[in-house]
Amino acid sequence: MMSNAQASQNTPAASSAPLSISSTNVLPFLDISPDALVIINPAGTIVMVNRQTEAIFGYRRTELLGQPLELLLPERFHEVHADHRQQYFTTPRTRPMGVGLHLVGRRKDGTEFPVEISLNPLLLDDVLHVIGAVRDMTAQRVAERERLQQLEQIRLQAELINLAHDAILVRDPVSRVISWNQGAEELYGWTAQEAQGRVTHSLLKTCFPSSRADVDAHLEHEGQWEGELTHTRRDGSSVIVESRQMLVRDEEGHPSAILEINRDITERRHLEQAEQVVHAETVAHLAFLQQVLDALPSSVYLVYGTDARLLLANRAAANVWGAEWPADQPMLEFLTSNGIGITNAQGYPLPPSQLATLRAVKLRETVLQQQELIRRPGGSSLPVLVNAVALPAQRRWSAPLQETEQQTPVEEAMALVMHQDVSALKEAEYLKDEFVGIVAHELRTPLAALKGFADMLLVQTARGRGVALAEWQQEALEEIELATSRLVTLTEELLDVTRLQAGRLHLQRTPTNMVPLAQRVVMLLQQTTTRHRLEVRTIQPELLADIDPGRIEQVLTNLIGNAIKYSPQGGPVTITIWEETAARIVGISVQDKGIGIPRRQHALMFGRFMRADNAQAWGISGTGLGLYICRELVQRHGGQLWFESEEDAGSTFFVTLPLVSAPQGDHEVPS
Ligand code: ADP
């Protein structure tokens, strides 16, 4: 205590004349003091203490009296303090408390605590004593520490404000700048010093959304304001800011300052404006596109996603469907909800996987000229040719024709689909078929007579009946016979076509063993050629199929006949027959090593009157009706007909037909 006090010896508060008092008088006054008062004699022994000393240090008065003063200090100070105490008694003076010095006291329980002390020499009963006033500074030190922490926090916050990119300023109630951060310096170009005291709206030539008075009124009323302002920088350029302002009031409620944070959004605004222009242009383009599409007489629509959701359609599309297809609705949902059916040209329902539109989006293939028949909600039917063009996957906005807040781009399959109404063509085709049917029918009788008489002449002459014919007469008769045979085949084919078209071809189905049937056809056709080697391969002696034997014989005759006809240089023709037990079908293939079919014409070969270019180039005659009739006949049996072929290498035609179903209860598997 003494050493600390010495540090303040030369302060102006020092006085030299010690107070003189008698011990009996002093005691009542000591207890009035809020500080701990300790009186020591020149030997450093405590002679008097007040109640506060007991409270602060935790000793009872009796425990302190007669004890050295060092009892109230931490042990580490004892020695040095005793020296300083003795020196103090040589030049005693009144000392103020050691301001700023960290003095430490020690309680009875050994705990230490910060204290402040003032020392006064005192003549007690005419003997020089020293009276020390000790104040417990624990609470003050805590408060001081907190204040320092707060100051540090304020310093950091001020630094933070300076670091911010936003312009942060404080202005007084009449808009004069009080504070102006680094962000404001950078944004506007004036330093804090230059801006200080300037009226913000004149300095920055502020453009208010409505008026300054409105903003001020809002601030006054609501205590805050948010909005966009346009300011002019020092260099004359404009800046658009998003401004947030807050009114601060003093204790009496009068406005004392306005805090303002301004964020530069010039760039953002310009981008938004550019985006709006692009958006408006896109909308205009779309509207124009829609007008162009609507002006088209054929149905045109765009679909996206693997379930073919509608993106846009023209007016003609609604006429084709007989119903409005709402945007974004998947195709199948649209068809079912409106009771619309789609069949092939022959009236067989098409499974979804074969619909041109779905194939284009699912398999990403372009389907051209597919015939479909649309059965509309009202019951009417419309024959159409469908062209579905798969487009490259597009980045599409989630809701194409409506404006939405949140739009997310996604990559999706797209297809452009066009429907061409072919009812007029179909009508013409029907009339043509009718006509061909009548002609073919009328030709049959005279042809039969012609063929019959030609045959008779040849046979009877060969038997030696009548005069012998000259060689040229014989040849002419044979030519007539050949030509009439061809004509008979042609009229039969034409009649079949018209029957198929009109749905008048009826099958006489009966369980038939396919193996002897094929062998019989092969045997007959082998007699027509010596350059080809026909062979039937099978491991099954019997395969009962549920077929019209006459019609299937016609199919095999046609396919094997073609194999012979289109192998003009001869070669093997192999007919293979097998059973597919699980699928309950019999398979037949006819393979040749002939001229083959050019790949580019594969898809067209089952059309009526279709002939491959190379067949014509080889000068092989034909009508192009056989394959069409064969496929129709096989399909009407519930089977399939297809081929694999390579030009100049050969072809293989495949047929599948249903086996006779096993009798009920016969589940035995042959070993
Ligand atoms: P046609 O033989 O009377 O022309 P088809 O309908 O039987 O008529 O055959 C159609 C076309 O398919 C033929 O003109 C020919 O170009 C081609 N074709 C059919 N079978 C074969 C085959 N085995 N090899 C090569 N081309 C074939």
Coordinates of N, CA and C in Angstrom, one line a residue, residues 51-254:
R51 N -15.8 -0.5 10.7 CA -16.6 -1.7 10.4 C -16.5 -2.1 9.0
Q52 N -16.3 -1.1 8.1 CA -16.2 -1.4 6.7 C -14.9 -2.3 6.4
T53 N -13.9 -2.1 7.3 CA -12.6 -2.9 7.1 C -13.0 -4.3 7.4
E54 N -13.8 -4.5 8.4 CA -14.2 -5.9 8.8 C -14.9 -6.5 7.6
A55 N -15.9 -5.7 7.0 CA -16.7 -6.2 5.9 C -15.9 -6.6 4.7
I56 N -15.0 -5.7 4.3 CA -14.2 -5.9 3.1 C -13.2 -7.0 3.2
F57 N -12.5 -7.0 4.4 CA -11.4 -8.0 4.5 C -11.8 -9.3 5.2
G58 N -13.0 -9.3 5.8 CA -13.5 -10.5 6.4 C -12.9 -10.9 7.8
Y59 N -12.1 -9.9 8.4 CA -11.6 -10.1 9.8 C -12.5 -9.5 10.8
R60 N -12.5 -10.0 11.9 CA -13.2 -9.2 13.0 C -12.2 -8.2 13.5
R61 N -12.7 -7.1 14.0 CA -11.9 -6.0 14.5 C -10.8 -6.5 15.4
T62 N -11.1 -7.4 16.4 CA -10.2 -7.9 17.4 C -9.0 -8.7 16.7
E63 N -9.4 -9.3 15.6 CA -8.3 -10.1 14.9 C -7.3 -9.1 14.2
L64 N -7.7 -7.9 13.9 CA -6.8 -7.0 13.2 C -6.0 -6.1 14.1
L65 N -6.6 -5.7 15.2 CA -5.9 -4.8 16.1 C -4.6 -5.5 16.6
G66 N -3.5 -4.7 16.6 CA -2.2 -5.2 17.0 C -1.4 -6.0 16.0
Q67 N -2.1 -6.2 14.8 CA -1.4 -7.0 13.8 C -0.7 -6.0 12.8
P68 N 0.4 -6.5 12.2 CA 1.1 -5.7 11.2 C 0.1 -5.4 10.0
L69 N 0.3 -4.2 9.4 CA -0.5 -3.9 8.3 C -0.4 -4.9 7.1
E70 N 0.7 -5.5 7.0 CA 0.9 -6.5 5.9 C -0.1 -7.6 5.9
L71 N -0.8 -7.8 7.0 CA -1.8 -8.8 7.1 C -2.8 -8.6 6.0
L72 N -3.0 -7.4 5.6 CA -4.1 -7.1 4.6 C -3.6 -7.1 3.1
L73 N -2.3 -7.5 3.0 CA -1.7 -7.6 1.7 C -1.4 -9.0 1.3
P74 N -1.3 -9.3 0.0 CA -0.8 -10.6 -0.4 C 0.6 -10.8 0.0
E75 N 0.9 -12.0 0.3 CA 2.2 -12.3 1.0 C 3.4 -11.8 0.2
R76 N 3.3 -11.9 -1.2 CA 4.4 -11.5 -2.1 C 4.8 -10.1 -1.9
F77 N 4.0 -9.3 -1.3 CA 4.3 -7.8 -1.1 C 4.8 -7.5 0.3
H78 N 4.8 -8.5 1.2 CA 5.0 -8.2 2.6 C 6.4 -7.5 2.8
E79 N 7.4 -8.1 2.3 CA 8.8 -7.6 2.6 C 9.0 -6.2 2.1
V80 N 8.7 -6.0 0.8 CA 9.0 -4.7 0.2 C 8.1 -3.7 0.8
H81 N 6.9 -4.1 1.2 CA 5.9 -3.1 1.7 C 6.4 -2.6 3.1
A82 N 7.0 -3.4 3.9 CA 7.4 -3.0 5.2 C 8.5 -1.9 5.1
D83 N 9.4 -2.1 4.0 CA 10.4 -1.0 3.8 C 9.7 0.3 3.4
H84 N 8.8 0.2 2.5 CA 8.2 1.5 2.0 C 7.4 2.1 3.1
R85 N 6.8 1.4 4.0 CA 6.0 1.9 5.1 C 6.9 2.8 6.0
Q86 N 8.1 2.2 6.3 CA 9.0 2.9 7.2 C 9.4 4.2 6.6
Q87 N 9.7 4.2 5.2 CA 10.1 5.4 4.5 C 9.0 6.5 4.6
Y88 N 7.8 6.0 4.5 CA 6.6 6.9 4.5 C 6.6 7.7 5.8
F89 N 6.9 7.0 6.8 CA 6.8 7.7 8.1 C 7.9 8.8 8.3
T90 N 8.9 8.7 7.4 CA 9.9 9.8 7.5 C 9.4 11.0 6.8
T91 N 8.7 10.9 5.7 CA 8.1 12.1 5.0 C 6.6 11.9 4.8
P92 N 5.8 11.9 5.9 CA 4.4 11.6 5.7 C 3.6 12.8 5.1
R93 N 2.8 12.5 4.1 CA 1.9 13.4 3.4 C 0.6 12.8 3.1
T94 N -0.3 13.7 2.8 CA -1.6 13.1 2.4 C -1.5 12.7 0.9
R95 N -1.9 11.5 0.7 CA -1.8 11.0 -0.7 C -3.2 10.8 -1.3
P96 N -3.4 11.1 -2.5 CA -4.7 10.7 -3.1 C -4.6 9.2 -3.5
M97 N -5.7 8.7 -3.8 CA -5.7 7.3 -4.2 C -4.9 7.1 -5.4
G98 N -4.2 6.0 -5.5 CA -3.3 5.8 -6.7 C -4.1 5.5 -7.9
V99 N -4.5 6.6 -8.6 CA -5.3 6.5 -9.8 C -4.6 5.6 -10.9
G100 N -5.2 4.7 -11.5 CA -4.6 3.9 -12.6 C -3.7 2.8 -12.1
L101 N -3.4 2.8 -10.8 CA -2.4 1.8 -10.3 C -3.2 0.6 -9.8
H102 N -2.7 -0.5 -10.1 CA -3.4 -1.8 -9.7 C -3.0 -2.2 -8.3
L103 N -3.6 -1.7 -7.3 CA -3.3 -2.1 -5.9 C -4.2 -3.3 -5.6
V104 N -3.6 -4.2 -4.7 CA -4.3 -5.4 -4.5 C -4.4 -5.6 -3.0
G105 N -5.6 -6.0 -2.5 CA -5.8 -6.4 -1.1 C -5.9 -7.9 -0.9
R106 N -5.9 -8.3 0.4 CA -6.0 -9.8 0.5 C -7.0 -10.0 1.7
R107 N -8.0 -10.8 1.4 CA -9.0 -11.0 2.5 C -8.5 -12.1 3.4
K108 N -9.3 -12.3 4.5 CA -8.9 -13.4 5.5 C -8.9 -14.7 4.8
D109 N -9.8 -15.0 3.9 CA -9.9 -16.3 3.2 C -8.8 -16.4 2.2
G110 N -7.9 -15.4 2.0 CA -6.8 -15.6 1.1 C -7.1 -15.0 -0.3
T111 N -8.4 -14.7 -0.6 CA -8.7 -14.2 -1.9 C -8.2 -12.8 -2.0
E112 N -7.8 -12.4 -3.3 CA -7.2 -11.1 -3.5 C -8.3 -10.3 -4.3
F113 N -8.2 -8.9 -4.2 CA -9.2 -8.1 -4.9 C -8.5 -6.7 -5.1
P114 N -9.0 -6.1 -6.2 CA -8.4 -4.8 -6.5 C -8.9 -3.7 -5.5
V115 N -8.0 -2.8 -5.2 CA -8.3 -1.8 -4.2 C -7.8 -0.4 -4.7
E116 N -8.3 0.7 -4.2 CA -7.7 2.0 -4.3 C -7.6 2.6 -2.9
I117 N -6.4 3.2 -2.7 CA -6.1 3.6 -1.3 C -5.7 5.1 -1.3
S118 N -6.1 5.8 -0.3 CA -5.5 7.1 -0.1 C -5.0 7.2 1.4
L119 N -3.8 7.8 1.5 CA -3.1 7.8 2.8 C -3.1 9.2 3.4
N120 N -3.2 9.3 4.7 CA -3.2 10.6 5.4 C -2.4 10.4 6.6
P121 N -1.4 11.3 6.9 CA -0.7 11.3 8.2 C -1.7 11.8 9.2
L122 N -1.6 11.3 10.4 CA -2.6 11.7 11.4 C -1.9 11.7 12.8
L123 N -2.1 12.8 13.5 CA -1.5 12.9 14.8 C -2.6 12.3 15.8
L124 N -2.4 11.1 16.1 CA -3.4 10.5 17.0 C -2.8 10.5 18.4
D125 N -3.6 11.3 19.3 CA -3.1 11.5 20.6 C -1.6 11.9 20.6
D126 N -1.3 12.9 19.6 CA -0.1 13.6 19.4 C 1.1 12.6 18.9
V127 N 0.7 11.5 18.5 CA 1.7 10.5 18.0 C 1.4 10.4 16.5
L128 N 2.4 10.5 15.7 CA 2.2 10.4 14.2 C 1.7 8.9 13.8
H129 N 0.6 8.9 13.2 CA 0.1 7.7 12.7 C -0.3 7.9 11.2
V130 N -0.6 6.9 10.6 CA -1.1 7.0 9.2 C -2.5 6.4 9.1
I131 N -3.4 7.1 8.5 CA -4.7 6.6 8.3 C -4.9 6.2 6.8
G132 N -5.2 5.0 6.5 CA -5.4 4.6 5.1 C -6.9 4.3 4.8
A133 N -7.4 5.0 3.7 CA -8.8 4.7 3.3 C -8.7 3.7 2.1
V134 N -9.3 2.5 2.3 CA -9.2 1.4 1.3 C -10.6 1.2 0.7
R135 N -10.6 1.3 -0.7 CA -11.9 1.1 -1.3 C -11.8 -0.2 -2.2
D136 N -12.8 -1.1 -2.0 CA -12.9 -2.3 -2.9 C -13.2 -1.9 -4.3
M137 N -12.4 -2.2 -5.3 CA -12.6 -1.7 -6.6 C -13.1 -2.8 -7.6
T138 N -13.4 -4.0 -7.0 CA -13.8 -5.1 -7.9 C -14.9 -4.7 -8.9
A139 N -16.0 -4.1 -8.4 CA -17.1 -3.8 -9.3 C -16.7 -2.7 -10.3
Q140 N -15.9 -1.7 -9.9 CA -15.4 -0.7 -10.9 C -14.5 -1.3 -11.9
R141 N -13.7 -2.3 -11.5 CA -12.7 -2.8 -12.5 C -13.5 -3.6 -13.6
V142 N -14.6 -4.4 -13.1 CA -15.4 -5.1 -14.0 C -16.1 -4.2 -15.0
A143 N -16.6 -3.1 -14.4 CA -17.3 -2.1 -15.3 C -16.3 -1.5 -16.3
E144 N -15.1 -1.2 -15.8 CA -14.1 -0.6 -16.7 C -13.7 -1.6 -17.8
R145 N -13.6 -2.9 -17.4 CA -13.3 -3.8 -18.5 C -14.4 -3.9 -19.5
E146 N -15.6 -3.9 -19.0 CA -16.7 -4.0 -20.0 C -16.7 -2.7 -20.9
R147 N -16.4 -1.6 -20.3 CA -16.4 -0.3 -21.1 C -15.4 -0.4 -22.2
L148 N -14.2 -1.0 -21.8 CA -13.1 -1.1 -22.8 C -13.5 -2.1 -23.9
Q149 N -14.2 -3.2 -23.5 CA -14.7 -4.1 -24.5 C -15.6 -3.5 -25.5
Q150 N -16.6 -2.7 -24.9 CA -17.6 -2.0 -25.7 C -16.9 -1.1 -26.7
L151 N -15.9 -0.3 -26.2 CA -15.1 0.6 -27.1 C -14.5 -0.2 -28.2
E152 N -13.9 -1.3 -27.9 CA -13.3 -2.1 -28.9 C -14.3 -2.6 -30.0
Q153 N -15.5 -3.0 -29.4 CA -16.5 -3.5 -30.3 C -17.0 -2.3 -31.3
I154 N -17.1 -1.1 -30.7 CA -17.5 0.0 -31.5 C -16.5 0.3 -32.6
R155 N -15.2 0.2 -32.2 CA -14.1 0.4 -33.1 C -14.2 -0.6 -34.3
L156 N -14.4 -1.9 -33.9 CA -14.5 -2.9 -35.0 C -15.7 -2.7 -35.9
Q157 N -16.8 -2.3 -35.3 CA -18.0 -2.0 -36.1 C -17.7 -0.9 -37.1
A158 N -17.1 0.2 -36.6 CA -16.8 1.3 -37.4 C -15.9 0.8 -38.6
E159 N -14.9 0.0 -38.3 CA -14.0 -0.5 -39.3 C -14.8 -1.3 -40.3
L160 N -15.8 -2.1 -39.8 CA -16.6 -3.0 -40.7 C -17.5 -2.1 -41.6
I161 N -18.0 -1.1 -41.0 CA -18.8 -0.1 -41.9 C -18.0 0.4 -43.0
N162 N -16.7 0.7 -42.7 CA -15.8 1.2 -43.7 C -15.5 0.2 -44.7
L163 N -15.5 -1.0 -44.3 CA -15.1 -2.1 -45.2 C -16.2 -2.4 -46.2
A164 N -17.5 -2.1 -45.8 CA -18.6 -2.5 -46.6 C -18.6 -1.9 -48.0
H165 N -19.1 -2.7 -49.0 CA -19.1 -2.1 -50.4 C -20.3 -1.1 -50.5
D166 N -21.3 -1.3 -49.7 CA -22.4 -0.3 -49.8 C -22.0 1.0 -49.2
A167 N -22.7 2.0 -49.7 CA -22.4 3.4 -49.2 C -23.2 3.5 -47.9
I168 N -22.5 3.8 -46.8 CA -23.3 3.9 -45.5 C -23.0 5.3 -45.1
L169 N -24.1 6.1 -44.9 CA -23.9 7.4 -44.4 C -24.9 7.8 -43.3
V170 N -24.6 8.7 -42.5 CA -25.4 9.2 -41.5 C -25.6 10.7 -41.8
R171 N -26.9 11.1 -41.7 CA -27.1 12.6 -41.9 C -28.0 13.1 -40.8
D172 N -27.9 14.4 -40.6 CA -28.7 15.0 -39.5 C -30.1 15.3 -40.0
P173 N -31.0 15.7 -39.1 CA -32.4 15.9 -39.6 C -32.5 16.8 -40.8
V174 N -31.6 17.7 -41.0 CA -31.7 18.6 -42.2 C -30.8 18.1 -43.3
S175 N -30.5 16.8 -43.3 CA -29.9 16.1 -44.4 C -28.4 16.4 -44.6
R176 N -27.7 17.0 -43.6 CA -26.3 17.3 -43.7 C -25.5 16.0 -43.3
V177 N -24.5 15.7 -44.1 CA -23.7 14.5 -43.9 C -23.0 14.6 -42.5
I178 N -23.2 13.6 -41.7 CA -22.4 13.5 -40.4 C -21.3 12.4 -40.6
S179 N -21.7 11.3 -41.2 CA -20.7 10.3 -41.4 C -20.8 9.7 -42.8
W180 N -19.7 9.3 -43.4 CA -19.7 8.9 -44.8 C -18.6 7.9 -44.9
N181 N -19.0 6.6 -45.2 CA -18.0 5.5 -45.1 C -17.2 5.4 -46.4
Q182 N -16.2 4.5 -46.4 CA -15.3 4.3 -47.6 C -16.2 3.9 -48.8
G183 N -17.2 3.0 -48.5 CA -18.1 2.6 -49.6 C -18.7 3.8 -50.3
A184 N -19.1 4.8 -49.5 CA -19.7 6.0 -50.1 C -18.7 6.8 -50.9
E185 N -17.5 6.8 -50.4 CA -16.4 7.5 -51.1 C -16.2 6.9 -52.5
E186 N -16.2 5.5 -52.5 CA -15.9 4.8 -53.7 C -17.1 4.9 -54.7
L187 N -18.4 4.9 -54.1 CA -19.5 4.9 -55.0 C -19.7 6.3 -55.6
Y188 N -19.6 7.4 -54.7 CA -19.9 8.7 -55.2 C -18.8 9.5 -55.7
G189 N -17.6 9.3 -55.1 CA -16.4 10.0 -55.6 C -16.0 11.1 -54.7
W190 N -16.8 11.5 -53.6 CA -16.3 12.5 -52.7 C -15.7 11.8 -51.4
T191 N -14.7 12.4 -50.9 CA -14.1 11.8 -49.7 C -15.0 12.2 -48.5
A192 N -14.8 11.5 -47.4 CA -15.6 11.8 -46.2 C -15.5 13.2 -45.8
Q193 N -14.3 13.7 -45.9 CA -14.0 15.1 -45.5 C -14.8 16.1 -46.4
E194 N -14.8 15.8 -47.7 CA -15.5 16.7 -48.6 C -17.0 16.6 -48.4
A195 N -17.5 15.4 -48.1 CA -18.9 15.2 -48.0 C -19.5 15.8 -46.7
Q196 N -18.7 15.8 -45.7 CA -19.1 16.2 -44.3 C -19.8 17.6 -44.4
G197 N -21.0 17.6 -43.8 CA -21.8 18.9 -43.7 C -22.6 19.2 -44.9
R198 N -22.3 18.5 -46.0 CA -23.1 18.8 -47.3 C -24.5 18.2 -47.2
V199 N -25.4 18.8 -47.8 CA -26.8 18.3 -47.8 C -26.9 17.2 -48.9
T200 N -27.3 16.0 -48.5 CA -27.1 14.9 -49.4 C -27.9 15.0 -50.7
H201 N -29.2 15.4 -50.6 CA -29.9 15.4 -51.9 C -29.4 16.5 -52.9
S202 N -28.8 17.6 -52.4 CA -28.2 18.5 -53.4 C -26.9 18.0 -53.8
L203 N -26.1 17.4 -52.9 CA -24.8 16.9 -53.3 C -24.9 15.8 -54.4
L204 N -25.9 14.9 -54.2 CA -26.1 13.7 -55.0 C -27.1 13.9 -56.1
K205 N -27.7 15.1 -56.1 CA -28.8 15.4 -57.1 C -29.8 14.2 -57.1
T206 N -30.3 13.9 -56.0 CA -31.2 12.7 -55.8 C -32.5 12.8 -56.6
C207 N -32.8 11.8 -57.4 CA -34.1 11.7 -58.0 C -34.9 10.7 -57.2
F208 N -36.0 11.2 -56.6 CA -36.8 10.4 -55.7 C -37.9 9.7 -56.5
P209 N -38.4 8.5 -56.1 CA -39.5 7.8 -56.8 C -40.7 8.7 -57.0
S210 N -41.2 9.4 -56.0 CA -42.3 10.3 -56.2 C -41.7 11.7 -55.8
S211 N -41.5 11.9 -54.5 CA -40.9 13.2 -54.2 C -40.2 13.1 -52.8
R212 N -39.3 14.1 -52.6 CA -38.5 14.0 -51.3 C -39.5 14.1 -50.1
A213 N -40.5 14.9 -50.3 CA -41.4 15.1 -49.2 C -42.1 13.8 -48.8
D214 N -42.4 13.0 -49.8 CA -43.0 11.7 -49.6 C -42.1 10.8 -48.7
V215 N -40.8 10.8 -49.1 CA -39.8 9.9 -48.4 C -39.7 10.4 -47.0
D216 N -39.6 11.8 -46.8 CA -39.4 12.3 -45.5 C -40.6 12.0 -44.6
A217 N -41.8 12.1 -45.2 CA -43.0 11.9 -44.5 C -43.1 10.4 -44.0
H218 N -42.7 9.5 -44.9 CA -42.7 8.1 -44.6 C -41.7 7.8 -43.5
L219 N -40.5 8.4 -43.6 CA -39.5 8.2 -42.5 C -40.0 8.7 -41.2
E220 N -40.7 9.9 -41.2 CA -41.2 10.5 -40.0 C -42.3 9.6 -39.4
H221 N -43.1 9.0 -40.2 CA -44.3 8.3 -39.8 C -43.9 6.8 -39.4
E222 N -43.1 6.2 -40.3 CA -42.8 4.7 -40.1 C -41.5 4.5 -39.4
G223 N -40.6 5.5 -39.4 CA -39.3 5.3 -38.8 C -38.3 4.8 -39.8
Q224 N -38.8 4.3 -41.0 CA -37.8 3.8 -42.0 C -38.4 3.9 -43.4
W225 N -37.5 3.8 -44.4 CA -38.0 3.9 -45.8 C -37.1 3.0 -46.6
E226 N -37.6 2.4 -47.6 CA -36.9 1.6 -48.5 C -37.3 1.8 -49.9
G227 N -36.4 2.0 -50.8 CA -36.8 2.2 -52.2 C -35.6 2.5 -53.1
E228 N -35.9 2.8 -54.4 CA -34.8 3.0 -55.3 C -34.6 4.5 -55.5
L229 N -33.4 4.9 -55.6 CA -33.1 6.3 -55.9 C -32.1 6.4 -57.0
T230 N -32.1 7.5 -57.7 CA -31.0 7.7 -58.7 C -30.2 8.9 -58.2
H231 N -28.8 8.6 -58.1 CA -27.9 9.7 -57.7 C -27.0 10.0 -58.8
T232 N -26.4 11.2 -58.7 CA -25.3 11.6 -59.6 C -24.0 11.6 -58.9
R233 N -23.0 11.0 -59.5 CA -21.7 10.9 -58.9 C -20.9 12.2 -59.1
R234 N -19.8 12.3 -58.5 CA -18.9 13.4 -58.7 C -18.6 13.6 -60.2
D235 N -18.3 12.5 -60.9 CA -17.9 12.6 -62.3 C -19.1 12.8 -63.2
G236 N -20.3 13.0 -62.6 CA -21.5 13.4 -63.5 C -22.3 12.2 -63.9
S237 N -21.7 10.9 -63.7 CA -22.5 9.8 -64.1 C -23.6 9.4 -63.1
S238 N -24.6 8.7 -63.6 CA -25.8 8.3 -62.7 C -25.5 7.0 -62.1
V239 N -26.1 6.8 -61.0 CA -26.1 5.5 -60.3 C -27.4 5.2 -59.7
I240 N -27.9 4.0 -60.0 CA -29.2 3.6 -59.3 C -28.9 2.9 -58.1
V241 N -29.5 3.3 -57.0 CA -29.2 2.6 -55.7 C -30.5 2.1 -55.1
E242 N -30.3 1.0 -54.4 CA -31.4 0.4 -53.5 C -31.1 1.0 -52.2
S243 N -32.0 1.9 -51.7 CA -31.7 2.6 -50.4 C -32.5 2.2 -49.3
R244 N -31.9 2.0 -48.1 CA -32.6 1.7 -46.9 C -32.3 2.8 -45.9
Q245 N -33.3 3.4 -45.3 CA -33.0 4.5 -44.4 C -33.8 4.3 -43.1
M246 N -33.2 4.8 -42.1 CA -33.8 4.6 -40.7 C -33.7 5.9 -40.0
L247 N -34.8 6.4 -39.4 CA -34.8 7.6 -38.6 C -34.4 7.3 -37.1
V248 N -33.4 8.0 -36.6 CA -33.0 7.8 -35.2 C -33.6 9.0 -34.4
R249 N -34.2 8.7 -33.2 CA -34.7 9.8 -32.4 C -33.9 9.9 -31.1
D250 N -33.9 11.1 -30.5 CA -33.2 11.3 -29.2 C -34.1 10.9 -28.1
E251 N -33.6 11.0 -26.9 CA -34.5 10.6 -25.7 C -35.8 11.3 -25.6
E252 N -35.9 12.5 -26.2 CA -37.2 13.2 -26.1 C -38.0 12.9 -27.3
G253 N -37.5 12.0 -28.2 CA -38.3 11.6 -29.3 C -38.2 12.5 -30.5
H254 N -37.2 13.5 -30.5 CA -37.0 14.3 -31.6 C -36.0 13.7 -32.6

